């Protein structure tokens, strides 16, 4: 039988240790490399932080599997068993340029079901975490259930680049939505934007393309406060592939899907 309470305490200890090391790195120069394109960056801190988590997981939970952004985990064909889905620094560009608005993101899944989720805003020392069936918290304070907010009073997160012509979705629908809500924001970290939805700082978050390590933890958080996380067509996310993502409170999520995203 899995002792989720024990795992929860262990993960929090590792996150705090990793966060402290990242803050210390602010005083040192970074080694920066590009990945798929010039704006897809990875630093030595990303790699070192992922190695830190992987090493500890391998030693403490040798029967578990790891899916990590920087490629140091396992080659997985499914989420069978217990799988840790890790993004050591979500928002690397923010980390490089601003040393804020980035997060450690860890989702722990059992046979494809999200059991634990952690998003740690390193610069602000805010730890969002959730256990399936036991609610979501920020620094020990339980987050309340999400309530529906009218579209005209909603604040949503969406990257401005998606409001111009793109090959993923009808941008006219997104522009129509952006013009109706109270305001839009873009923080440059999917993990934080999902945490902000879970904590009520945002009513919704929409994006065209995220990998599992970008949304695995946030999905657990949002769902634990009654929110809904799907793709932009209202379908379940594929935890093994890149997805579009739309997260929000249940009533708000349904209204946006009906009145904007799925409207002919």
mmCIF file of C-alpha atoms in Angstrom:
data_model
loop_
_atom_site.group_PDB
_atom_site.id
_atom_site.type_symbol
_atom_site.label_atom_id
_atom_site.label_comp_id
_atom_site.label_asym_id
_atom_site.label_seq_id
_atom_site.Cartn_x
_atom_site.Cartn_y
_atom_site.Cartn_z
ATOM 1 C CA UNK A 1 0.000 0.000 0.000
ATOM 2 C CA UNK A 2 1.350 3.425 -0.952
ATOM 3 C CA UNK A 3 1.978 5.792 1.960
ATOM 4 C CA UNK A 4 1.051 9.083 0.271
ATOM 5 C CA UNK A 5 1.523 11.076 3.490
ATOM 6 C CA UNK A 6 5.129 9.920 3.719
ATOM 7 C CA UNK A 7 5.756 10.750 0.062
ATOM 8 C CA UNK A 8 4.150 14.171 0.547
ATOM 9 C CA UNK A 9 6.469 15.060 3.424
ATOM 10 C CA UNK A 10 9.507 13.823 1.513
ATOM 11 C CA UNK A 11 8.652 15.808 -1.622
ATOM 12 C CA UNK A 12 8.177 19.015 0.362
ATOM 13 C CA UNK A 13 11.609 18.590 1.960
ATOM 14 C CA UNK A 14 13.249 18.058 -1.430
ATOM 15 C CA UNK A 15 11.439 21.042 -2.961
ATOM 16 C CA UNK A 16 12.572 23.345 -0.161
ATOM 17 C CA UNK A 17 16.157 22.143 -0.512
ATOM 18 C CA UNK A 18 16.092 22.573 -4.285
ATOM 19 C CA UNK A 19 14.495 26.001 -3.972
ATOM 20 C CA UNK A 20 17.210 27.152 -1.592
ATOM 21 C CA UNK A 21 19.904 26.004 -4.035
ATOM 22 C CA UNK A 22 18.210 27.826 -6.908
ATOM 23 C CA UNK A 23 18.042 31.065 -4.916
ATOM 24 C CA UNK A 24 21.739 30.723 -4.112
ATOM 25 C CA UNK A 25 22.415 30.389 -7.846
ATOM 26 C CA UNK A 26 21.168 33.954 -8.348
ATOM 27 C CA UNK A 27 24.648 35.052 -7.287
ATOM 28 C CA UNK A 28 26.394 33.014 -9.994
ATOM 29 C CA UNK A 29 26.553 33.079 -13.763
ATOM 30 C CA UNK A 30 24.395 30.667 -15.763
ATOM 31 C CA UNK A 31 25.332 28.292 -18.523
ATOM 32 C CA UNK A 32 22.525 28.670 -21.086
ATOM 33 C CA UNK A 33 21.772 26.322 -23.978
ATOM 34 C CA UNK A 34 19.002 26.250 -26.574
ATOM 35 C CA UNK A 35 16.811 23.219 -27.194
ATOM 36 C CA UNK A 36 14.258 23.080 -30.030
ATOM 37 C CA UNK A 37 14.554 26.762 -30.998
ATOM 38 C CA UNK A 38 16.434 29.910 -29.882
ATOM 39 C CA UNK A 39 13.679 30.753 -27.371
ATOM 40 C CA UNK A 40 13.518 27.237 -25.907
ATOM 41 C CA UNK A 41 16.222 27.509 -23.269
ATOM 42 C CA UNK A 42 17.747 25.243 -20.655
ATOM 43 C CA UNK A 43 20.313 26.179 -18.018
ATOM 44 C CA UNK A 44 22.770 24.266 -15.903
ATOM 45 C CA UNK A 45 20.405 24.958 -12.974
ATOM 46 C CA UNK A 46 17.519 23.184 -14.757
ATOM 47 C CA UNK A 47 19.703 20.122 -15.282
ATOM 48 C CA UNK A 48 21.214 20.152 -11.796
ATOM 49 C CA UNK A 49 17.790 20.529 -10.177
ATOM 50 C CA UNK A 50 16.329 17.665 -12.202
ATOM 51 C CA UNK A 51 19.340 15.483 -11.311
ATOM 52 C CA UNK A 52 18.787 16.323 -7.641
ATOM 53 C CA UNK A 53 15.180 15.119 -7.724
ATOM 54 C CA UNK A 54 15.894 12.063 -9.855
ATOM 55 C CA UNK A 55 18.755 10.946 -7.630
ATOM 56 C CA UNK A 56 16.615 11.216 -4.506
ATOM 57 C CA UNK A 57 13.620 9.497 -6.095
ATOM 58 C CA UNK A 58 15.766 6.615 -7.394
ATOM 59 C CA UNK A 59 17.296 6.045 -3.948
ATOM 60 C CA UNK A 60 14.104 6.441 -1.923
ATOM 61 C CA UNK A 61 11.488 4.976 -4.285
ATOM 62 C CA UNK A 62 13.335 2.623 -6.659
ATOM 63 C CA UNK A 63 10.098 1.131 -7.976
ATOM 64 C CA UNK A 64 8.754 4.477 -9.189
ATOM 65 C CA UNK A 65 9.164 5.946 -12.672
ATOM 66 C CA UNK A 66 10.189 9.451 -13.736
ATOM 67 C CA UNK A 67 9.134 11.638 -16.638
ATOM 68 C CA UNK A 68 11.294 14.767 -16.694
ATOM 69 C CA UNK A 69 11.556 17.720 -19.055
ATOM 70 C CA UNK A 70 15.328 17.625 -19.396
ATOM 71 C CA UNK A 71 15.401 13.989 -20.515
ATOM 72 C CA UNK A 72 17.128 12.440 -17.517
ATOM 73 C CA UNK A 73 14.159 10.283 -16.491
ATOM 74 C CA UNK A 74 12.717 7.100 -17.958
ATOM 75 C CA UNK A 75 11.527 6.306 -21.481
ATOM 76 C CA UNK A 76 7.850 5.650 -20.813
ATOM 77 C CA UNK A 77 5.107 4.331 -23.072
ATOM 78 C CA UNK A 78 2.364 4.807 -20.465
ATOM 79 C CA UNK A 79 1.706 6.092 -16.949
ATOM 80 C CA UNK A 80 1.326 2.623 -15.443
ATOM 81 C CA UNK A 81 2.650 2.393 -11.907
ATOM 82 C CA UNK A 82 3.704 5.462 -9.936
ATOM 83 C CA UNK A 83 5.179 8.155 -12.178
ATOM 84 C CA UNK A 84 6.788 11.413 -11.099
ATOM 85 C CA UNK A 85 6.338 14.119 -13.754
ATOM 86 C CA UNK A 86 8.942 16.813 -13.144
ATOM 87 C CA UNK A 87 9.715 20.255 -14.491
ATOM 88 C CA UNK A 88 12.718 21.475 -12.459
ATOM 89 C CA UNK A 89 12.291 25.084 -13.600
ATOM 90 C CA UNK A 90 9.079 25.979 -15.388
ATOM 91 C CA UNK A 91 9.576 29.438 -16.837
ATOM 92 C CA UNK A 92 13.275 29.194 -17.699
ATOM 93 C CA UNK A 93 13.243 32.405 -19.728
ATOM 94 C CA UNK A 94 11.857 34.286 -16.717
ATOM 95 C CA UNK A 95 14.484 32.643 -14.524
ATOM 96 C CA UNK A 96 17.258 33.811 -16.853
ATOM 97 C CA UNK A 97 15.990 37.346 -17.458
ATOM 98 C CA UNK A 98 14.166 38.217 -14.235
ATOM 99 C CA UNK A 99 14.947 35.650 -11.516
ATOM 100 C CA UNK A 100 11.229 35.538 -10.730
ATOM 101 C CA UNK A 101 7.971 34.136 -12.193
ATOM 102 C CA UNK A 102 9.314 30.576 -12.447
ATOM 103 C CA UNK A 103 8.508 27.454 -10.460
ATOM 104 C CA UNK A 104 9.429 23.901 -9.569
ATOM 105 C CA UNK A 105 6.576 21.657 -10.723
ATOM 106 C CA UNK A 106 6.065 18.028 -9.641
ATOM 107 C CA UNK A 107 3.032 15.878 -10.302
ATOM 108 C CA UNK A 108 2.877 12.307 -8.999
ATOM 109 C CA UNK A 109 0.502 9.987 -10.848
ATOM 110 C CA UNK A 110 -0.620 6.440 -10.131
ATOM 111 C CA UNK A 111 -1.820 4.486 -13.168
ATOM 112 C CA UNK A 112 -2.618 7.739 -14.935
ATOM 113 C CA UNK A 113 -4.469 9.351 -12.015
ATOM 114 C CA UNK A 114 -3.002 12.462 -10.374
ATOM 115 C CA UNK A 115 -2.378 11.774 -6.692
ATOM 116 C CA UNK A 116 -0.091 14.605 -5.588
ATOM 117 C CA UNK A 117 0.760 17.970 -7.134
ATOM 118 C CA UNK A 118 3.341 20.603 -6.125
ATOM 119 C CA UNK A 119 4.136 23.997 -7.609
ATOM 120 C CA UNK A 120 6.781 26.034 -5.805
ATOM 121 C CA UNK A 121 7.190 29.710 -6.623
ATOM 122 C CA UNK A 122 10.852 29.876 -5.647
ATOM 123 C CA UNK A 123 11.305 33.660 -5.664
ATOM 124 C CA UNK A 124 8.206 34.319 -3.539
ATOM 125 C CA UNK A 125 8.531 31.199 -1.350
ATOM 126 C CA UNK A 126 4.973 30.100 -2.125
ATOM 127 C CA UNK A 127 4.333 26.362 -2.166
ATOM 128 C CA UNK A 128 1.052 25.239 -3.711
ATOM 129 C CA UNK A 129 0.279 21.576 -3.143
ATOM 130 C CA UNK A 130 -2.613 19.155 -3.306
ATOM 131 C CA UNK A 131 -3.443 15.522 -2.585
ATOM 132 C CA UNK A 132 -6.269 13.876 -4.466
ATOM 133 C CA UNK A 133 -9.371 13.896 -2.266
ATOM 134 C CA UNK A 134 -7.765 16.004 0.472
ATOM 135 C CA UNK A 135 -7.872 19.527 -0.965
ATOM 136 C CA UNK A 136 -5.292 22.026 -2.126
ATOM 137 C CA UNK A 137 -3.137 24.393 -0.069
ATOM 138 C CA UNK A 138 -0.734 27.291 -0.327
ATOM 139 C CA UNK A 139 1.882 27.456 2.444
ATOM 140 C CA UNK A 140 -0.390 25.443 4.736
ATOM 141 C CA UNK A 141 -3.552 27.472 4.126
ATOM 142 C CA UNK A 142 -6.357 25.514 2.486
ATOM 143 C CA UNK A 143 -7.536 26.978 -0.798
ATOM 144 C CA UNK A 144 -11.308 27.470 -1.038
ATOM 145 C CA UNK A 145 -13.447 25.859 -3.707
ATOM 146 C CA UNK A 146 -13.602 27.897 -6.895
ATOM 147 C CA UNK A 147 -16.722 29.958 -7.517
ATOM 148 C CA UNK A 148 -18.124 31.088 -10.843
ATOM 149 C CA UNK A 149 -17.271 34.616 -11.971
ATOM 150 C CA UNK A 150 -19.069 36.413 -14.839
ATOM 151 C CA UNK A 151 -17.011 36.638 -18.018
ATOM 152 C CA UNK A 152 -16.968 40.442 -17.822
ATOM 153 C CA UNK A 153 -15.363 40.296 -14.358
ATOM 154 C CA UNK A 154 -12.882 37.542 -15.134
ATOM 155 C CA UNK A 155 -9.100 37.790 -15.319
ATOM 156 C CA UNK A 156 -7.583 35.158 -17.585
ATOM 157 C CA UNK A 157 -4.051 34.168 -18.537
ATOM 158 C CA UNK A 158 -3.273 33.888 -22.226
ATOM 159 C CA UNK A 159 -0.105 34.628 -24.177
ATOM 160 C CA UNK A 160 -0.601 37.489 -26.632
ATOM 161 C CA UNK A 161 1.076 35.487 -29.404
ATOM 162 C CA UNK A 162 -1.975 33.190 -29.481
ATOM 163 C CA UNK A 163 -4.215 36.163 -30.304
ATOM 164 C CA UNK A 164 -2.610 36.568 -33.720
ATOM 165 C CA UNK A 165 -2.758 34.012 -36.502
ATOM 166 C CA UNK A 166 -1.639 30.581 -35.288
ATOM 167 C CA UNK A 167 -1.888 27.049 -36.623
ATOM 168 C CA UNK A 168 -3.440 25.522 -33.546
ATOM 169 C CA UNK A 169 -6.765 27.275 -33.035
ATOM 170 C CA UNK A 170 -9.091 29.897 -34.516
ATOM 171 C CA UNK A 171 -7.529 33.078 -33.159
ATOM 172 C CA UNK A 172 -10.746 35.053 -33.817
ATOM 173 C CA UNK A 173 -12.426 33.099 -31.013
ATOM 174 C CA UNK A 174 -9.558 33.883 -28.652
ATOM 175 C CA UNK A 175 -9.612 37.581 -29.587
ATOM 176 C CA UNK A 176 -13.377 37.654 -28.955
ATOM 177 C CA UNK A 177 -12.837 36.116 -25.518
ATOM 178 C CA UNK A 178 -9.952 38.466 -24.662
ATOM 179 C CA UNK A 179 -12.088 41.474 -25.585
ATOM 180 C CA UNK A 180 -14.921 40.358 -23.284
ATOM 181 C CA UNK A 181 -13.062 39.569 -20.061
ATOM 182 C CA UNK A 182 -11.984 42.187 -17.546
ATOM 183 C CA UNK A 183 -8.331 41.639 -18.351
ATOM 184 C CA UNK A 184 -5.641 39.269 -19.605
ATOM 185 C CA UNK A 185 -2.257 38.379 -18.162
ATOM 186 C CA UNK A 186 0.759 36.337 -19.239
ATOM 187 C CA UNK A 187 3.259 35.245 -16.604
ATOM 188 C CA UNK A 188 5.477 33.008 -18.728
ATOM 189 C CA UNK A 189 5.134 29.957 -16.481
ATOM 190 C CA UNK A 190 2.336 27.474 -17.118
ATOM 191 C CA UNK A 191 2.795 25.979 -13.657
ATOM 192 C CA UNK A 192 2.289 29.324 -11.927
ATOM 193 C CA UNK A 193 -0.662 30.233 -14.123
ATOM 194 C CA UNK A 194 -2.362 26.956 -13.178
ATOM 195 C CA UNK A 195 -1.531 27.588 -9.513
ATOM 196 C CA UNK A 196 -3.098 31.037 -9.829
ATOM 197 C CA UNK A 197 -6.284 29.479 -11.233
ATOM 198 C CA UNK A 198 -6.366 27.044 -8.307
ATOM 199 C CA UNK A 199 -5.900 29.871 -5.796
ATOM 200 C CA UNK A 200 -8.467 32.173 -7.440
ATOM 201 C CA UNK A 201 -5.939 34.752 -8.595
ATOM 202 C CA UNK A 202 -7.068 33.966 -12.141
ATOM 203 C CA UNK A 203 -10.433 32.741 -13.395
ATOM 204 C CA UNK A 204 -8.943 30.864 -16.324
ATOM 205 C CA UNK A 205 -5.812 29.894 -18.227
ATOM 206 C CA UNK A 206 -5.639 29.051 -21.932
ATOM 207 C CA UNK A 207 -2.690 27.961 -24.022
ATOM 208 C CA UNK A 208 -2.154 26.165 -27.308
ATOM 209 C CA UNK A 209 0.751 23.865 -26.498
ATOM 210 C CA UNK A 210 1.972 22.338 -23.241
ATOM 211 C CA UNK A 211 3.917 19.188 -22.428
ATOM 212 C CA UNK A 212 2.848 16.887 -19.560
ATOM 213 C CA UNK A 213 5.501 18.247 -17.180
ATOM 214 C CA UNK A 214 4.059 21.743 -17.717
ATOM 215 C CA UNK A 215 0.563 20.848 -16.494
ATOM 216 C CA UNK A 216 0.783 17.597 -14.482
ATOM 217 C CA UNK A 217 1.010 19.265 -11.067
ATOM 218 C CA UNK A 218 -1.343 22.131 -11.913
ATOM 219 C CA UNK A 219 -4.040 19.738 -13.076
ATOM 220 C CA UNK A 220 -4.099 18.085 -9.641
ATOM 221 C CA UNK A 221 -4.265 21.472 -7.906
ATOM 222 C CA UNK A 222 -7.074 22.893 -10.042
ATOM 223 C CA UNK A 223 -9.188 19.763 -9.814
ATOM 224 C CA UNK A 224 -8.841 19.646 -6.010
ATOM 225 C CA UNK A 225 -10.587 23.034 -5.715
ATOM 226 C CA UNK A 226 -13.377 21.957 -8.053
ATOM 227 C CA UNK A 227 -11.917 23.342 -11.263
ATOM 228 C CA UNK A 228 -11.845 21.728 -14.687
ATOM 229 C CA UNK A 229 -8.775 21.120 -16.873
ATOM 230 C CA UNK A 230 -9.266 20.045 -20.496
ATOM 231 C CA UNK A 231 -7.962 20.919 -23.923
ATOM 232 C CA UNK A 232 -9.552 23.812 -25.842
ATOM 233 C CA UNK A 233 -12.214 21.456 -27.254
ATOM 234 C CA UNK A 234 -13.301 20.322 -23.790
ATOM 235 C CA UNK A 235 -11.617 16.928 -24.096
ATOM 236 C CA UNK A 236 -9.526 15.079 -21.512
ATOM 237 C CA UNK A 237 -5.801 15.820 -21.607
ATOM 238 C CA UNK A 238 -3.440 13.134 -22.873
ATOM 239 C CA UNK A 239 -0.845 12.856 -20.126
ATOM 240 C CA UNK A 240 1.728 11.389 -22.514
ATOM 241 C CA UNK A 241 1.514 14.038 -25.248
ATOM 242 C CA UNK A 242 1.566 17.755 -25.974
ATOM 243 C CA UNK A 243 -1.874 19.340 -25.462
ATOM 244 C CA UNK A 244 -3.711 22.608 -25.667
ATOM 245 C CA UNK A 245 -4.919 23.427 -22.136
ATOM 246 C CA UNK A 246 -7.897 25.295 -20.713
ATOM 247 C CA UNK A 247 -8.303 25.463 -16.933
ATOM 248 C CA UNK A 248 -10.994 27.250 -14.982
ATOM 249 C CA UNK A 249 -13.818 27.074 -12.454
ATOM 250 C CA UNK A 250 -16.525 24.612 -13.568
ATOM 251 C CA UNK A 251 -19.255 27.116 -14.505
ATOM 252 C CA UNK A 252 -16.801 29.540 -16.068
ATOM 253 C CA UNK A 253 -15.083 26.731 -17.962
ATOM 254 C CA UNK A 254 -18.378 25.510 -19.415
ATOM 255 C CA UNK A 255 -19.505 29.007 -20.424
ATOM 256 C CA UNK A 256 -16.243 29.842 -22.181
ATOM 257 C CA UNK A 257 -16.333 26.544 -24.056
ATOM 258 C CA UNK A 258 -19.946 27.072 -25.137
ATOM 259 C CA UNK A 259 -19.928 30.809 -25.899
ATOM 260 C CA UNK A 260 -16.438 31.211 -27.351
ATOM 261 C CA UNK A 261 -14.240 28.177 -27.986
ATOM 262 C CA UNK A 262 -16.810 25.768 -29.467
ATOM 263 C CA UNK A 263 -19.111 28.373 -31.003
ATOM 264 C CA UNK A 264 -19.518 28.005 -34.765
#
